[in-house]
């Protein structure tokens, strides 16, 4: 998969396994008003009216993609979730909020993965299923392309870093399993480039299980699965943890990384926490970081529209301040925003509305996209 390919071969693969922005969820009617409104703004009202969205998008892959420093990429998959699904709608809804906000985003939107909603990763499939899914997605049983969302995302991200080593990807999920292919491809690419990087992970949960009901790639395991690709476990920092069956000591001793629980952010303040992380990563000569942002790191008051809302979480200004300090000290060269489930109605929250979650996620995402487009 990492054998080198030409720019044209890479772009031609994108036309096969990606779709225009907002089309990641395979549906005709559900949320079609939202998709149309987004695509009118992105691809033009004429293109939507004349059903030329695909044509305009395909054209942009050769013209606009090579010019943009930061690329937005959607993985509308929630097959790796499992408490409450619905994060498959994150890419469409968050994009719509982003495009309607007043901030100008200097980024190119490459589109969404073509998602078969029952699949997670190709390694869980037999030959016969892979053939059938290749036929459904690509009209050919024998074409050598992946069919599951995580496998497609990995192939995309690997090829992207190879073609555009100085560009950055802002990925919108999806349940948190979608960070696995993105972070792994990022870490492998940076290692090949000789860059020293770290992973900064905002989350209410550790996501450090080694497997969950026998599945090693899902929302509860993805972090433990990317640790082997880091230079050392110390190149992982987790922030905002509060919903865990085990204490902080257990995780830090088991994996050898740093965890900063939500209570510690409240006790010491976001500034002190940010300074500590900067000092630790500088001591490791880290130059660049990847930020993986699970929206449930925020208190459910701000992030109710998510698969597992939790009380006692951070306020939006706390991760924002930490990310700003990180940006002052390192290049942010990869990031994601995951677990936004705009249509989830959480029983724990009386006020059922995704707008707060989307607005908060939008402002945090805007910061990350602008940071990644600037240095
Ligand atoms: Mn998570």
JSON list of N, CA and C in Angstrom, two decimals, residues 270-325:
[
{"chain": "A", "resi": 270, "resn": "UNK", "atom": "N", "xyz": [-5.94, 25.77, 33.36]},
{"chain": "A", "resi": 270, "resn": "UNK", "atom": "CA", "xyz": [-5.53, 25.33, 32.02]},
{"chain": "A", "resi": 270, "resn": "UNK", "atom": "C", "xyz": [-4.14, 25.84, 31.64]},
{"chain": "A", "resi": 271, "resn": "UNK", "atom": "N", "xyz": [-3.79, 27.05, 32.13]},
{"chain": "A", "resi": 271, "resn": "UNK", "atom": "CA", "xyz": [-2.47, 27.60, 31.81]},
{"chain": "A", "resi": 271, "resn": "UNK", "atom": "C", "xyz": [-1.34, 26.73, 32.33]},
{"chain": "A", "resi": 272, "resn": "UNK", "atom": "N", "xyz": [-1.46, 26.35, 33.61]},
{"chain": "A", "resi": 272, "resn": "UNK", "atom": "CA", "xyz": [-0.41, 25.54, 34.24]},
{"chain": "A", "resi": 272, "resn": "UNK", "atom": "C", "xyz": [-0.30, 24.19, 33.55]},
{"chain": "A", "resi": 273, "resn": "UNK", "atom": "N", "xyz": [-1.45, 23.61, 33.20]},
{"chain": "A", "resi": 273, "resn": "UNK", "atom": "CA", "xyz": [-1.46, 22.32, 32.52]},
{"chain": "A", "resi": 273, "resn": "UNK", "atom": "C", "xyz": [-0.79, 22.44, 31.15]},
{"chain": "A", "resi": 274, "resn": "UNK", "atom": "N", "xyz": [-1.13, 23.50, 30.43]},
{"chain": "A", "resi": 274, "resn": "UNK", "atom": "CA", "xyz": [-0.54, 23.71, 29.10]},
{"chain": "A", "resi": 274, "resn": "UNK", "atom": "C", "xyz": [0.98, 23.85, 29.22]},
{"chain": "A", "resi": 275, "resn": "UNK", "atom": "N", "xyz": [1.44, 24.62, 30.22]},
{"chain": "A", "resi": 275, "resn": "UNK", "atom": "CA", "xyz": [2.89, 24.81, 30.40]},
{"chain": "A", "resi": 275, "resn": "UNK", "atom": "C", "xyz": [3.59, 23.48, 30.69]},
{"chain": "A", "resi": 276, "resn": "UNK", "atom": "N", "xyz": [2.92, 22.65, 31.49]},
{"chain": "A", "resi": 276, "resn": "UNK", "atom": "CA", "xyz": [3.51, 21.33, 31.81]},
{"chain": "A", "resi": 276, "resn": "UNK", "atom": "C", "xyz": [3.65, 20.47, 30.55]},
{"chain": "A", "resi": 277, "resn": "UNK", "atom": "N", "xyz": [2.62, 20.46, 29.72]},
{"chain": "A", "resi": 277, "resn": "UNK", "atom": "CA", "xyz": [2.67, 19.64, 28.50]},
{"chain": "A", "resi": 277, "resn": "UNK", "atom": "C", "xyz": [3.78, 20.15, 27.57]},
{"chain": "A", "resi": 278, "resn": "UNK", "atom": "N", "xyz": [3.85, 21.48, 27.42]},
{"chain": "A", "resi": 278, "resn": "UNK", "atom": "CA", "xyz": [4.89, 22.06, 26.56]},
{"chain": "A", "resi": 278, "resn": "UNK", "atom": "C", "xyz": [6.27, 21.65, 27.07]},
{"chain": "A", "resi": 279, "resn": "UNK", "atom": "N", "xyz": [6.48, 21.75, 28.38]},
{"chain": "A", "resi": 279, "resn": "UNK", "atom": "CA", "xyz": [7.80, 21.41, 28.96]},
{"chain": "A", "resi": 279, "resn": "UNK", "atom": "C", "xyz": [8.12, 19.94, 28.71]},
{"chain": "A", "resi": 280, "resn": "UNK", "atom": "N", "xyz": [7.14, 19.06, 28.92]},
{"chain": "A", "resi": 280, "resn": "UNK", "atom": "CA", "xyz": [7.39, 17.62, 28.73]},
{"chain": "A", "resi": 280, "resn": "UNK", "atom": "C", "xyz": [7.71, 17.30, 27.27]},
{"chain": "A", "resi": 281, "resn": "UNK", "atom": "N", "xyz": [6.97, 17.91, 26.35]},
{"chain": "A", "resi": 281, "resn": "UNK", "atom": "CA", "xyz": [7.18, 17.59, 24.93]},
{"chain": "A", "resi": 281, "resn": "UNK", "atom": "C", "xyz": [8.47, 18.24, 24.41]},
{"chain": "A", "resi": 282, "resn": "UNK", "atom": "N", "xyz": [8.79, 19.43, 24.93]},
{"chain": "A", "resi": 282, "resn": "UNK", "atom": "CA", "xyz": [10.07, 20.06, 24.53]},
{"chain": "A", "resi": 282, "resn": "UNK", "atom": "C", "xyz": [11.25, 19.21, 24.99]},
{"chain": "A", "resi": 283, "resn": "UNK", "atom": "N", "xyz": [11.11, 18.62, 26.18]},
{"chain": "A", "resi": 283, "resn": "UNK", "atom": "CA", "xyz": [12.20, 17.78, 26.70]},
{"chain": "A", "resi": 283, "resn": "UNK", "atom": "C", "xyz": [12.43, 16.56, 25.81]},
{"chain": "A", "resi": 284, "resn": "UNK", "atom": "N", "xyz": [11.40, 16.20, 25.04]},
{"chain": "A", "resi": 284, "resn": "UNK", "atom": "CA", "xyz": [11.52, 15.07, 24.11]},
{"chain": "A", "resi": 284, "resn": "UNK", "atom": "C", "xyz": [11.90, 15.55, 22.69]},
{"chain": "A", "resi": 285, "resn": "UNK", "atom": "N", "xyz": [12.19, 16.85, 22.56]},
{"chain": "A", "resi": 285, "resn": "UNK", "atom": "CA", "xyz": [12.53, 17.45, 21.26]},
{"chain": "A", "resi": 285, "resn": "UNK", "atom": "C", "xyz": [11.41, 17.37, 20.24]},
{"chain": "A", "resi": 286, "resn": "UNK", "atom": "N", "xyz": [10.17, 17.33, 20.73]},
{"chain": "A", "resi": 286, "resn": "UNK", "atom": "CA", "xyz": [9.02, 17.28, 19.81]},
{"chain": "A", "resi": 286, "resn": "UNK", "atom": "C", "xyz": [8.93, 18.59, 19.02]},
{"chain": "A", "resi": 287, "resn": "UNK", "atom": "N", "xyz": [8.66, 18.45, 17.70]},
{"chain": "A", "resi": 287, "resn": "UNK", "atom": "CA", "xyz": [8.53, 19.64, 16.84]},
{"chain": "A", "resi": 287, "resn": "UNK", "atom": "C", "xyz": [7.08, 19.86, 16.40]},
{"chain": "A", "resi": 288, "resn": "UNK", "atom": "N", "xyz": [6.37, 18.76, 16.18]},
{"chain": "A", "resi": 288, "resn": "UNK", "atom": "CA", "xyz": [5.02, 18.87, 15.63]},
{"chain": "A", "resi": 288, "resn": "UNK", "atom": "C", "xyz": [4.07, 17.99, 16.45]},
{"chain": "A", "resi": 289, "resn": "UNK", "atom": "N", "xyz": [2.79, 18.38, 16.45]},
{"chain": "A", "resi": 289, "resn": "UNK", "atom": "CA", "xyz": [1.82, 17.55, 17.18]},
{"chain": "A", "resi": 289, "resn": "UNK", "atom": "C", "xyz": [0.58, 17.27, 16.34]},
{"chain": "A", "resi": 290, "resn": "UNK", "atom": "N", "xyz": [-0.06, 16.15, 16.70]},
{"chain": "A", "resi": 290, "resn": "UNK", "atom": "CA", "xyz": [-1.38, 15.78, 16.18]},
{"chain": "A", "resi": 290, "resn": "UNK", "atom": "C", "xyz": [-2.34, 15.93, 17.35]},
{"chain": "A", "resi": 291, "resn": "UNK", "atom": "N", "xyz": [-3.44, 16.63, 17.15]},
{"chain": "A", "resi": 291, "resn": "UNK", "atom": "CA", "xyz": [-4.45, 16.79, 18.19]},
{"chain": "A", "resi": 291, "resn": "UNK", "atom": "C", "xyz": [-5.69, 16.00, 17.82]},
{"chain": "A", "resi": 292, "resn": "UNK", "atom": "N", "xyz": [-6.04, 15.02, 18.66]},
{"chain": "A", "resi": 292, "resn": "UNK", "atom": "CA", "xyz": [-7.27, 14.27, 18.45]},
{"chain": "A", "resi": 292, "resn": "UNK", "atom": "C", "xyz": [-8.28, 14.73, 19.49]},
{"chain": "A", "resi": 293, "resn": "UNK", "atom": "N", "xyz": [-9.40, 15.26, 19.01]},
{"chain": "A", "resi": 293, "resn": "UNK", "atom": "CA", "xyz": [-10.35, 15.92, 19.90]},
{"chain": "A", "resi": 293, "resn": "UNK", "atom": "C", "xyz": [-11.69, 15.19, 19.91]},
{"chain": "A", "resi": 294, "resn": "UNK", "atom": "N", "xyz": [-11.95, 14.49, 21.01]},
{"chain": "A", "resi": 294, "resn": "UNK", "atom": "CA", "xyz": [-13.27, 13.88, 21.22]},
{"chain": "A", "resi": 294, "resn": "UNK", "atom": "C", "xyz": [-14.13, 14.93, 21.92]},
{"chain": "A", "resi": 295, "resn": "UNK", "atom": "N", "xyz": [-15.26, 15.27, 21.29]},
{"chain": "A", "resi": 295, "resn": "UNK", "atom": "CA", "xyz": [-16.07, 16.37, 21.81]},
{"chain": "A", "resi": 295, "resn": "UNK", "atom": "C", "xyz": [-16.56, 16.11, 23.23]},
{"chain": "A", "resi": 296, "resn": "UNK", "atom": "N", "xyz": [-16.59, 14.82, 23.64]},
{"chain": "A", "resi": 296, "resn": "UNK", "atom": "CA", "xyz": [-17.07, 14.54, 24.99]},
{"chain": "A", "resi": 296, "resn": "UNK", "atom": "C", "xyz": [-16.07, 14.91, 26.09]},
{"chain": "A", "resi": 297, "resn": "UNK", "atom": "N", "xyz": [-14.91, 15.43, 25.72]},
{"chain": "A", "resi": 297, "resn": "UNK", "atom": "CA", "xyz": [-14.01, 16.00, 26.73]},
{"chain": "A", "resi": 297, "resn": "UNK", "atom": "C", "xyz": [-14.70, 17.18, 27.41]},
{"chain": "A", "resi": 298, "resn": "UNK", "atom": "N", "xyz": [-15.61, 17.82, 26.67]},
{"chain": "A", "resi": 298, "resn": "UNK", "atom": "CA", "xyz": [-16.37, 18.93, 27.23]},
{"chain": "A", "resi": 298, "resn": "UNK", "atom": "C", "xyz": [-17.50, 18.41, 28.10]},
{"chain": "A", "resi": 299, "resn": "UNK", "atom": "N", "xyz": [-17.89, 19.20, 29.07]},
{"chain": "A", "resi": 299, "resn": "UNK", "atom": "CA", "xyz": [-19.03, 18.84, 29.89]},
{"chain": "A", "resi": 299, "resn": "UNK", "atom": "C", "xyz": [-20.27, 18.67, 29.01]},
{"chain": "A", "resi": 300, "resn": "UNK", "atom": "N", "xyz": [-21.17, 17.80, 29.45]},
{"chain": "A", "resi": 300, "resn": "UNK", "atom": "CA", "xyz": [-22.36, 17.54, 28.62]},
{"chain": "A", "resi": 300, "resn": "UNK", "atom": "C", "xyz": [-23.23, 18.79, 28.44]},
{"chain": "A", "resi": 301, "resn": "UNK", "atom": "N", "xyz": [-23.01, 19.79, 29.28]},
{"chain": "A", "resi": 301, "resn": "UNK", "atom": "CA", "xyz": [-23.70, 21.06, 29.12]},
{"chain": "A", "resi": 301, "resn": "UNK", "atom": "C", "xyz": [-23.34, 21.70, 27.76]},
{"chain": "A", "resi": 302, "resn": "UNK", "atom": "N", "xyz": [-22.09, 21.46, 27.32]},
{"chain": "A", "resi": 302, "resn": "UNK", "atom": "CA", "xyz": [-21.64, 22.02, 26.05]},
{"chain": "A", "resi": 302, "resn": "UNK", "atom": "C", "xyz": [-21.67, 20.99, 24.92]},
{"chain": "A", "resi": 303, "resn": "UNK", "atom": "N", "xyz": [-21.59, 19.71, 25.29]},
{"chain": "A", "resi": 303, "resn": "UNK", "atom": "CA", "xyz": [-21.50, 18.65, 24.28]},
{"chain": "A", "resi": 303, "resn": "UNK", "atom": "C", "xyz": [-22.48, 17.54, 24.62]},
{"chain": "A", "resi": 304, "resn": "UNK", "atom": "N", "xyz": [-23.77, 17.85, 24.47]},
{"chain": "A", "resi": 304, "resn": "UNK", "atom": "CA", "xyz": [-24.79, 16.84, 24.73]},
{"chain": "A", "resi": 304, "resn": "UNK", "atom": "C", "xyz": [-25.01, 15.93, 23.55]},
{"chain": "A", "resi": 305, "resn": "UNK", "atom": "N", "xyz": [-24.75, 16.45, 22.35]},
{"chain": "A", "resi": 305, "resn": "UNK", "atom": "CA", "xyz": [-25.00, 15.66, 21.14]},
{"chain": "A", "resi": 305, "resn": "UNK", "atom": "C", "xyz": [-23.79, 14.81, 20.82]},
{"chain": "A", "resi": 306, "resn": "UNK", "atom": "N", "xyz": [-23.60, 13.76, 21.62]},
{"chain": "A", "resi": 306, "resn": "UNK", "atom": "CA", "xyz": [-22.47, 12.86, 21.43]},
{"chain": "A", "resi": 306, "resn": "UNK", "atom": "C", "xyz": [-22.86, 11.48, 21.96]},
{"chain": "A", "resi": 307, "resn": "UNK", "atom": "N", "xyz": [-22.12, 10.46, 21.58]},
{"chain": "A", "resi": 307, "resn": "UNK", "atom": "CA", "xyz": [-22.48, 9.09, 21.92]},
{"chain": "A", "resi": 307, "resn": "UNK", "atom": "C", "xyz": [-22.48, 8.80, 23.42]},
{"chain": "A", "resi": 308, "resn": "UNK", "atom": "N", "xyz": [-21.52, 9.38, 24.14]},
{"chain": "A", "resi": 308, "resn": "UNK", "atom": "CA", "xyz": [-21.42, 9.13, 25.58]},
{"chain": "A", "resi": 308, "resn": "UNK", "atom": "C", "xyz": [-21.18, 10.44, 26.33]},
{"chain": "A", "resi": 309, "resn": "UNK", "atom": "N", "xyz": [-22.22, 11.27, 26.47]},
{"chain": "A", "resi": 309, "resn": "UNK", "atom": "CA", "xyz": [-22.06, 12.54, 27.19]},
{"chain": "A", "resi": 309, "resn": "UNK", "atom": "C", "xyz": [-21.69, 12.28, 28.65]},
{"chain": "A", "resi": 310, "resn": "UNK", "atom": "N", "xyz": [-20.82, 13.14, 29.21]},
{"chain": "A", "resi": 310, "resn": "UNK", "atom": "CA", "xyz": [-20.36, 12.94, 30.59]},
{"chain": "A", "resi": 310, "resn": "UNK", "atom": "C", "xyz": [-20.41, 14.27, 31.34]},
{"chain": "A", "resi": 311, "resn": "UNK", "atom": "N", "xyz": [-20.78, 14.18, 32.62]},
{"chain": "A", "resi": 311, "resn": "UNK", "atom": "CA", "xyz": [-20.75, 15.37, 33.47]},
{"chain": "A", "resi": 311, "resn": "UNK", "atom": "C", "xyz": [-19.32, 15.63, 33.95]},
{"chain": "A", "resi": 312, "resn": "UNK", "atom": "N", "xyz": [-19.12, 16.77, 34.59]},
{"chain": "A", "resi": 312, "resn": "UNK", "atom": "CA", "xyz": [-17.82, 17.08, 35.20]},
{"chain": "A", "resi": 312, "resn": "UNK", "atom": "C", "xyz": [-16.73, 17.36, 34.20]},
{"chain": "A", "resi": 313, "resn": "UNK", "atom": "N", "xyz": [-17.11, 17.79, 33.00]},
{"chain": "A", "resi": 313, "resn": "UNK", "atom": "CA", "xyz": [-16.11, 17.98, 31.95]},
{"chain": "A", "resi": 313, "resn": "UNK", "atom": "C", "xyz": [-15.63, 19.41, 31.81]},
{"chain": "A", "resi": 314, "resn": "UNK", "atom": "N", "xyz": [-14.73, 19.62, 30.86]},
{"chain": "A", "resi": 314, "resn": "UNK", "atom": "CA", "xyz": [-14.12, 20.92, 30.65]},
{"chain": "A", "resi": 314, "resn": "UNK", "atom": "C", "xyz": [-15.12, 21.89, 30.02]},
{"chain": "A", "resi": 315, "resn": "UNK", "atom": "N", "xyz": [-14.85, 23.17, 30.22]},
{"chain": "A", "resi": 315, "resn": "UNK", "atom": "CA", "xyz": [-15.55, 24.22, 29.49]},
{"chain": "A", "resi": 315, "resn": "UNK", "atom": "C", "xyz": [-14.75, 24.50, 28.22]},
{"chain": "A", "resi": 316, "resn": "UNK", "atom": "N", "xyz": [-15.42, 24.95, 27.15]},
{"chain": "A", "resi": 316, "resn": "UNK", "atom": "CA", "xyz": [-14.71, 25.12, 25.87]},
{"chain": "A", "resi": 316, "resn": "UNK", "atom": "C", "xyz": [-13.43, 25.96, 25.95]},
{"chain": "A", "resi": 317, "resn": "UNK", "atom": "N", "xyz": [-13.41, 26.98, 26.84]},
{"chain": "A", "resi": 317, "resn": "UNK", "atom": "CA", "xyz": [-12.22, 27.85, 26.86]},
{"chain": "A", "resi": 317, "resn": "UNK", "atom": "C", "xyz": [-10.99, 27.11, 27.37]},
{"chain": "A", "resi": 318, "resn": "UNK", "atom": "N", "xyz": [-11.18, 26.02, 28.12]},
{"chain": "A", "resi": 318, "resn": "UNK", "atom": "CA", "xyz": [-10.00, 25.33, 28.67]},
{"chain": "A", "resi": 318, "resn": "UNK", "atom": "C", "xyz": [-9.19, 24.58, 27.60]},
{"chain": "A", "resi": 319, "resn": "UNK", "atom": "N", "xyz": [-9.83, 23.69, 26.81]},
{"chain": "A", "resi": 319, "resn": "UNK", "atom": "CA", "xyz": [-9.04, 23.10, 25.73]},
{"chain": "A", "resi": 319, "resn": "UNK", "atom": "C", "xyz": [-8.55, 24.13, 24.72]},
{"chain": "A", "resi": 320, "resn": "UNK", "atom": "N", "xyz": [-9.35, 25.18, 24.50]},
{"chain": "A", "resi": 320, "resn": "UNK", "atom": "CA", "xyz": [-8.93, 26.22, 23.55]},
{"chain": "A", "resi": 320, "resn": "UNK", "atom": "C", "xyz": [-7.62, 26.86, 24.01]},
{"chain": "A", "resi": 321, "resn": "UNK", "atom": "N", "xyz": [-7.58, 27.18, 25.31]},
{"chain": "A", "resi": 321, "resn": "UNK", "atom": "CA", "xyz": [-6.36, 27.80, 25.84]},
{"chain": "A", "resi": 321, "resn": "UNK", "atom": "C", "xyz": [-5.16, 26.86, 25.75]},
{"chain": "A", "resi": 322, "resn": "UNK", "atom": "N", "xyz": [-5.39, 25.59, 26.06]},
{"chain": "A", "resi": 322, "resn": "UNK", "atom": "CA", "xyz": [-4.30, 24.61, 25.98]},
{"chain": "A", "resi": 322, "resn": "UNK", "atom": "C", "xyz": [-3.82, 24.49, 24.53]},
{"chain": "A", "resi": 323, "resn": "UNK", "atom": "N", "xyz": [-4.76, 24.43, 23.59]},
{"chain": "A", "resi": 323, "resn": "UNK", "atom": "CA", "xyz": [-4.37, 24.30, 22.17]},
{"chain": "A", "resi": 323, "resn": "UNK", "atom": "C", "xyz": [-3.63, 25.54, 21.68]},
{"chain": "A", "resi": 324, "resn": "UNK", "atom": "N", "xyz": [-4.06, 26.72, 22.16]},
{"chain": "A", "resi": 324, "resn": "UNK", "atom": "CA", "xyz": [-3.36, 27.95, 21.75]},
{"chain": "A", "resi": 324, "resn": "UNK", "atom": "C", "xyz": [-1.91, 27.93, 22.22]},
{"chain": "A", "resi": 325, "resn": "UNK", "atom": "N", "xyz": [-1.71, 27.51, 23.48]},
{"chain": "A", "resi": 325, "resn": "UNK", "atom": "CA", "xyz": [-0.34, 27.44, 24.01]},
{"chain": "A", "resi": 325, "resn": "UNK", "atom": "C", "xyz": [0.48, 26.40, 23.24]}
]
